[in-house]
Coordinates of C-alpha atoms and ligand atoms in Angstrom, one line a residue:
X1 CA 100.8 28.3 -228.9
X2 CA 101.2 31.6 -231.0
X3 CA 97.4 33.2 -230.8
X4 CA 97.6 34.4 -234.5
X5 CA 95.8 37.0 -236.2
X6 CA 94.0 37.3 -239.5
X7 CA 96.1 39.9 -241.9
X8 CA 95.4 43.5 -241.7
X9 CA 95.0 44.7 -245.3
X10 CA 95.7 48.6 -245.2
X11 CA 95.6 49.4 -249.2
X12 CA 92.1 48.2 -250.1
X13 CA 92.7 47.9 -254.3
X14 CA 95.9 46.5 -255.6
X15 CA 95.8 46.5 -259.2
X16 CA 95.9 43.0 -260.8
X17 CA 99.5 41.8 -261.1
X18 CA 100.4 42.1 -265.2
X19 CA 103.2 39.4 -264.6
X20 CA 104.0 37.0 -262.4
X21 CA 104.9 38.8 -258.9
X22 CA 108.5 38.7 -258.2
X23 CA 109.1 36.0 -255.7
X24 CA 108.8 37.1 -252.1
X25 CA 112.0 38.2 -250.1
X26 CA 112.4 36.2 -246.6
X27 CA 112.5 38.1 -243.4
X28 CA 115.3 39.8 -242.1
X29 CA 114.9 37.1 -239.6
X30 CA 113.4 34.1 -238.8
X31 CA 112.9 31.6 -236.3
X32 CA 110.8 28.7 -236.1
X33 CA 110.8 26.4 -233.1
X34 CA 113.5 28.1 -231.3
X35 CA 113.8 26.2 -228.0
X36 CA 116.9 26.5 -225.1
X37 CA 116.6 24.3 -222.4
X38 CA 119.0 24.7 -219.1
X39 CA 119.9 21.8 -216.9
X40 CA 118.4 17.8 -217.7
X41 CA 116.3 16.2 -215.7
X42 CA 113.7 17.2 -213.6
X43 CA 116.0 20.2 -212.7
X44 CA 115.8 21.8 -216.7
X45 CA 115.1 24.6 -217.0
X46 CA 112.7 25.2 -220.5
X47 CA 114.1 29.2 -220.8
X48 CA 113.0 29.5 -224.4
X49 CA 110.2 27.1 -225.8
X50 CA 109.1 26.7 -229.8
X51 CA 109.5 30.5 -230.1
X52 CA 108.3 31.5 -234.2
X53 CA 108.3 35.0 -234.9
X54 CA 109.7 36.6 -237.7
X55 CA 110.9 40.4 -238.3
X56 CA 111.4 42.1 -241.4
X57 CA 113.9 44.7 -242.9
X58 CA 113.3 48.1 -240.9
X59 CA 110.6 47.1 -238.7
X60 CA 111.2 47.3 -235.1
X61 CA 109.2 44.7 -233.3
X62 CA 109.6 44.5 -229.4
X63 CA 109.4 41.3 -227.1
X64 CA 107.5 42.0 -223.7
X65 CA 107.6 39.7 -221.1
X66 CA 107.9 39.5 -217.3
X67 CA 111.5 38.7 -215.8
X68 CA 112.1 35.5 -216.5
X69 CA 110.1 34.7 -219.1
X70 CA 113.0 33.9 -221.3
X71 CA 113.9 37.4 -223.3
X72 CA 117.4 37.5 -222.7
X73 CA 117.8 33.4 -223.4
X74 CA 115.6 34.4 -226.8
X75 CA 118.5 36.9 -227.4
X76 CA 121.9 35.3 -227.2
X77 CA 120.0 32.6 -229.3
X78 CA 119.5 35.1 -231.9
X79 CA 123.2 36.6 -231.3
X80 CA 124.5 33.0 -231.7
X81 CA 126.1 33.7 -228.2
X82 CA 124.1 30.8 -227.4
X83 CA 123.1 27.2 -228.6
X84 CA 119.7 26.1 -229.2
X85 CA 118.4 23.2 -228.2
X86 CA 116.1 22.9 -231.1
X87 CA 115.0 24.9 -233.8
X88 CA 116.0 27.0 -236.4
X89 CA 117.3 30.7 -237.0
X90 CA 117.4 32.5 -240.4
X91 CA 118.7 35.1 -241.4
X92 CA 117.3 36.8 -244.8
X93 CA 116.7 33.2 -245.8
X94 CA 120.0 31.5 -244.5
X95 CA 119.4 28.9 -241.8
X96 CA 122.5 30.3 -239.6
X97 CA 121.5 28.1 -236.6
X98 CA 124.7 26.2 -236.4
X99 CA 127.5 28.7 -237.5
X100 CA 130.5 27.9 -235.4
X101 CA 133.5 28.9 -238.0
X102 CA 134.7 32.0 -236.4
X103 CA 134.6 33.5 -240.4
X104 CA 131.1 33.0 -240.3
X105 CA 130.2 34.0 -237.2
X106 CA 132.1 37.6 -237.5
X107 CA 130.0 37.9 -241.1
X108 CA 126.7 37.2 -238.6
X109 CA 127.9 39.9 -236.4
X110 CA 128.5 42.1 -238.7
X111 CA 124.8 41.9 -239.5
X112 CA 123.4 41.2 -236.3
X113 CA 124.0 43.5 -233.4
X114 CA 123.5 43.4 -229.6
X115 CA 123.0 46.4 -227.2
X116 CA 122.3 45.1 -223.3
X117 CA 121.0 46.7 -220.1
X118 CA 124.1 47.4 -218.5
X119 CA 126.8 49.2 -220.7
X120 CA 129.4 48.9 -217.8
X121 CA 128.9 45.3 -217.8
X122 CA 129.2 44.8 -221.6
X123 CA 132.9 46.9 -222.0
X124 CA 136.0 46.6 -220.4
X125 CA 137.2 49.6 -218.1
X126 CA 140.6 49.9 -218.9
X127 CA 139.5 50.9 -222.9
X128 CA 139.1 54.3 -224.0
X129 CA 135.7 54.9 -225.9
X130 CA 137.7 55.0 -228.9
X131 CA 139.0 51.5 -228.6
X132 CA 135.3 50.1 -227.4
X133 CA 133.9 51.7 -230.5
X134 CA 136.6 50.2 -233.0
X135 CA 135.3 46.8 -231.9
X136 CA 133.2 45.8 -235.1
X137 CA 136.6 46.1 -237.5
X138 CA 137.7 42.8 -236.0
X139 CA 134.4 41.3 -237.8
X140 CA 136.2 42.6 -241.1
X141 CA 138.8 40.8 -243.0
X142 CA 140.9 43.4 -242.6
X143 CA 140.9 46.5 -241.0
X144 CA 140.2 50.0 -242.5
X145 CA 143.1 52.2 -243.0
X146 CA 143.1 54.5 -239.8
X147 CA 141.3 57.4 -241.6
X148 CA 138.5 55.3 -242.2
X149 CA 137.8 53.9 -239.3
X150 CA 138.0 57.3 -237.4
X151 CA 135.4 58.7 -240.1
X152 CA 132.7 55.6 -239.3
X153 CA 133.4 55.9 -235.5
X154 CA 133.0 59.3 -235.4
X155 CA 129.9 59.7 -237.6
X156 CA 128.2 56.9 -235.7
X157 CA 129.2 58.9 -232.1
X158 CA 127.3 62.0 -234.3
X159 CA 124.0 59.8 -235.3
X160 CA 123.7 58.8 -231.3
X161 CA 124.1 62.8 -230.5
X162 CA 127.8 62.4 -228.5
X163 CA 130.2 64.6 -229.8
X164 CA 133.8 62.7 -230.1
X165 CA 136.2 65.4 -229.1
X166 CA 134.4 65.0 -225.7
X167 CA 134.5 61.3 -225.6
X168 CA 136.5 59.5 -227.3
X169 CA 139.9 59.7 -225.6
X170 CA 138.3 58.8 -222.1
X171 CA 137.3 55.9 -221.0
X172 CA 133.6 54.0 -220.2
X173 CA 133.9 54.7 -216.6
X174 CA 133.8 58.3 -217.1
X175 CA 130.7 58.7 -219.1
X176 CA 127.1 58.6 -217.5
X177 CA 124.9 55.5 -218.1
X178 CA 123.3 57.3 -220.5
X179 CA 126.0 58.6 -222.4
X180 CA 127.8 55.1 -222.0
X181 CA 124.5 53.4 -223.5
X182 CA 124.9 55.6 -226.2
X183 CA 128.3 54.7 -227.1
X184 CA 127.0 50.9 -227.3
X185 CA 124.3 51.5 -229.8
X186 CA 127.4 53.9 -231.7
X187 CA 129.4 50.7 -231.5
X188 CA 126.5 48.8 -232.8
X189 CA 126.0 51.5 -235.7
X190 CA 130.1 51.3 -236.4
X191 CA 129.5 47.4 -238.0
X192 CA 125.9 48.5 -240.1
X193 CA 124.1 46.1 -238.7
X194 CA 120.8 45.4 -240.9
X195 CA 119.2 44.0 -237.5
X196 CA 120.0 45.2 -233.9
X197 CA 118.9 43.3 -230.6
X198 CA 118.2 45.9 -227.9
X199 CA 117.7 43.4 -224.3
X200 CA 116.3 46.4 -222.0
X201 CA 118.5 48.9 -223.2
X202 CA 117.0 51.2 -221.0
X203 CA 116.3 49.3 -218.0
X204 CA 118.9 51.2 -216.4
X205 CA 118.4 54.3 -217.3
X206 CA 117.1 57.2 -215.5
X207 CA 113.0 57.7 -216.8
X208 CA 113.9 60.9 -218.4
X209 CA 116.6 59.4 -220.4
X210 CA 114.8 56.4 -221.6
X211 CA 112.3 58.3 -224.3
X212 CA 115.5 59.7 -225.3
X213 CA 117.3 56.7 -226.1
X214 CA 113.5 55.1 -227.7
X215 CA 113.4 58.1 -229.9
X216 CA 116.8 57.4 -230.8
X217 CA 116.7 54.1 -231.9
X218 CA 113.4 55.0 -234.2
X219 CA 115.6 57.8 -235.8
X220 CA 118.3 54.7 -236.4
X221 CA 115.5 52.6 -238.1
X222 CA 114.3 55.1 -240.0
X223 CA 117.4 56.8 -241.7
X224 CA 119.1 53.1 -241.9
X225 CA 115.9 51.0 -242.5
X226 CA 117.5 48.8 -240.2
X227 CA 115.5 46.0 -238.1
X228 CA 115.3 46.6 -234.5
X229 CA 113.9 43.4 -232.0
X230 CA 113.7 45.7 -228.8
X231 CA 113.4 43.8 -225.8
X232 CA 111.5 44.8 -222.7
X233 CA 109.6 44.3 -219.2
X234 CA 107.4 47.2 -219.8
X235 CA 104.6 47.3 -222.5
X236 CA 104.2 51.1 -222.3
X237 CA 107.7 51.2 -223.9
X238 CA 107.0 48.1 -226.5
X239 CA 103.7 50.5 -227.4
X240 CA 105.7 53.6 -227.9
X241 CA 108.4 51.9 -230.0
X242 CA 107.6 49.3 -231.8
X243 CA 105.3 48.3 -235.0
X244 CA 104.5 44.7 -233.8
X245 CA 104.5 43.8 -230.2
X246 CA 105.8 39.7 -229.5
X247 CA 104.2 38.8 -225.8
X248 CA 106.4 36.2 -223.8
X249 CA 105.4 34.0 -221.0
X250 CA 106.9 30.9 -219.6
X251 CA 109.4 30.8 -222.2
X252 CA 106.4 30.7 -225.0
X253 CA 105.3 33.4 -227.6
X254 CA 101.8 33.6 -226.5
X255 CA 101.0 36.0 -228.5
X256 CA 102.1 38.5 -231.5
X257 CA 100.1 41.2 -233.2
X258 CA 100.4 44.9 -234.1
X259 CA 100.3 47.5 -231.0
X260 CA 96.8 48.6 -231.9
X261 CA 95.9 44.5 -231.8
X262 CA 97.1 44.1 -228.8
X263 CA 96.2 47.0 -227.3
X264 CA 92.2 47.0 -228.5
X265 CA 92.3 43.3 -228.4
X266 CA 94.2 40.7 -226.5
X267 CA 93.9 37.2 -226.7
X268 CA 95.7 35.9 -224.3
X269 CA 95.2 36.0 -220.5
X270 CA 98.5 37.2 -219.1
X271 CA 98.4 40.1 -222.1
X272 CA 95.1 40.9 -220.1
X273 CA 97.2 41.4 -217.0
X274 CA 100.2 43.2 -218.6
X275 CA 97.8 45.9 -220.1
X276 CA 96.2 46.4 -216.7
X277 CA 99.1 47.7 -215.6
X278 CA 100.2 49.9 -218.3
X279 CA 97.6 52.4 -216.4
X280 CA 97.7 55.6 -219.0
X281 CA 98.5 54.3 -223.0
X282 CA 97.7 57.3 -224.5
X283 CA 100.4 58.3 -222.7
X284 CA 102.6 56.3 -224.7
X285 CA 101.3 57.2 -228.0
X286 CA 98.4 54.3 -228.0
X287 CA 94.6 55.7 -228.1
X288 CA 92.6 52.4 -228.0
X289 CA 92.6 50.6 -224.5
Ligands
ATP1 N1 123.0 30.2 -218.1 C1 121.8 29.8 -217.5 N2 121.8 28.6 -216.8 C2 120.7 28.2 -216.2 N3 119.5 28.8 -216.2 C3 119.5 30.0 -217.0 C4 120.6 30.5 -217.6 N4 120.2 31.6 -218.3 C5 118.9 31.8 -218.0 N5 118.5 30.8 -217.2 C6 117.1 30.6 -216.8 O1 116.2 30.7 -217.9 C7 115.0 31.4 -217.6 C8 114.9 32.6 -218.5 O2 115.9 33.6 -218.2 P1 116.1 34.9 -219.0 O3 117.3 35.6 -218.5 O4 116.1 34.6 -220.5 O5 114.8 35.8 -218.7 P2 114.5 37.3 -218.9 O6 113.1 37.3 -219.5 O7 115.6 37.9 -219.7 O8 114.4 37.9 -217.5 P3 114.8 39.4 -217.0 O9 113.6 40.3 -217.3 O10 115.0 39.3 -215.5 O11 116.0 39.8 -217.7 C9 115.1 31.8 -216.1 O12 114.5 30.8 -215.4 C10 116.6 31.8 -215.9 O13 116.9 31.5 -214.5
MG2 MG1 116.8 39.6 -219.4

């Protein structure tokens, strides 16, 4: 059960509508009953159970949840790199749950981006950094003529704060896991995503370099109004980044609310526990405790 909250209403006089109001526009994404089990029998496995949660266009919301708890099943849902078991996934209104066509799936990727924890993992070692980063062209029809797609790879290796003469013509292995992380969310960048999925794209990142790569991806949302669902073991981070915090436990959504919600009032138990050990908030940007 989702412990939901009543509707914060931040502008207190909204002027009586003349004509009828336009009809709403869905979320960037949706997904209602989203459930992934592993296994049958009394060995399954229930990694992701009845997760609803929705995230609109340029909000960054971030799921916290303890290892296990089913973030990284919730993910390759979401990325269609997995099937459900049940449930539903829309995407600006489109129920996209059972795309299989490789057509559509490349349009879905196009929209719908994926960083992960380790970058070393997620490329292969004998590509240059340029080759990595022309990746998203194979979700077009057809590829860009050769100026174009060195113009979008090298203005996304600019926006992440790499400069391409230094990079591109080596390969992943040379890079630091910073610099390498980078490149990822550049590749994300190259196919305009209107939603990334960052699974703890930090995680393995040095502390210093982890409010660098935060701040980064809140200069991406901002300048692209793109949709972020950041993904993380560590609240202090989901507090410093995001606008609406989704707790995980168990493979549920136990709770979802805004960071000063959940920060000045948590419903649910193990929410309790995570914020006892966030010991410093403010520290993070949060002021109520
Ligand atoms: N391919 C799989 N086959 C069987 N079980 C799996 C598979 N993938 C995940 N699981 C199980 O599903 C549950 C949730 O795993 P998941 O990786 O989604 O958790 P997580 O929250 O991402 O954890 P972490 O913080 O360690 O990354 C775990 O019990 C895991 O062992
Ligand atoms: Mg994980």
């Amino acid at each position: 059960m989702t412990a939901q909250r009543s509707h914060l209403s931040p502008s207190p006089q909204p002027a009586p509508p003349a004509q009828p109001a336009p009809a709403a526009q869905p979320p960037l994404l949706e997904t209602k009953g989203l459930s992934r089990t592993f296994g049958h029998g009394e060995h399954a496995v229930h990694a992701v159970k009845q997760v609803s949660f929705h995230i609109q266009p340029g909000e960054i919301a971030a799921v916290v949840g303890e290892s296990g708890s089913g973030k990284s099943t919730l993910a390759r849902l979401i990325l269609r790199l997995l099937e459900p078991t049940a449930g539903q996934i829309l995407l600006q209104g489109r129920d996209v749950t059972h795309l299989h066509r490789s057509q559509d799936l490349k349009a879905y990727w196009r929209k719908v981006q994926g960083v992960f924890q380790d970058p070393f993992a997620a490329v292969n070692q004998f590509y240059t950094n340029r080759r990595v980063l022309e990746k998203p062209f194979q979700l077009l029809d057809r590829k860009p003529p050769r100026a174009e797609r060195d113009r979008r790879v090298e203005s996304a290796l600019v926006e992440v704060g790499l400069d391409p003469s230094d990079v591109l013509n080596k390969g992943p292995h040379q890079l630091s896991g910073g610099q390498l992380q980078r490149i990822m969310i550049a590749r994300a960048l190259v196919a305009d995503p209107a939603l990334l999925i960052a699974d703890e794209p930090t995680s393995m990142l040095d502390a210093s370099l982890r409010v660098t790569v935060l701040n980064l991806l809140m200069d991406l949302r901002a300048r692209h109004a793109m949709g972020i669902l950041f993904i993380t073991h560590d609240l202090g981070q989901a507090f410093y980044i995001s606008d609406r915090i989704l707790v995980m436990y168990r493979g549920e959504l136990v709770e979802q609310g805004t960071v000063a919600e959940i920060a000045s009032n948590p419903q649910h138990e193990y929410t309790r526990r995570l914020l006892a050990d966030v010991p410093r908030l403010h520290a993070w940007g949060v002021e109520a405790a």
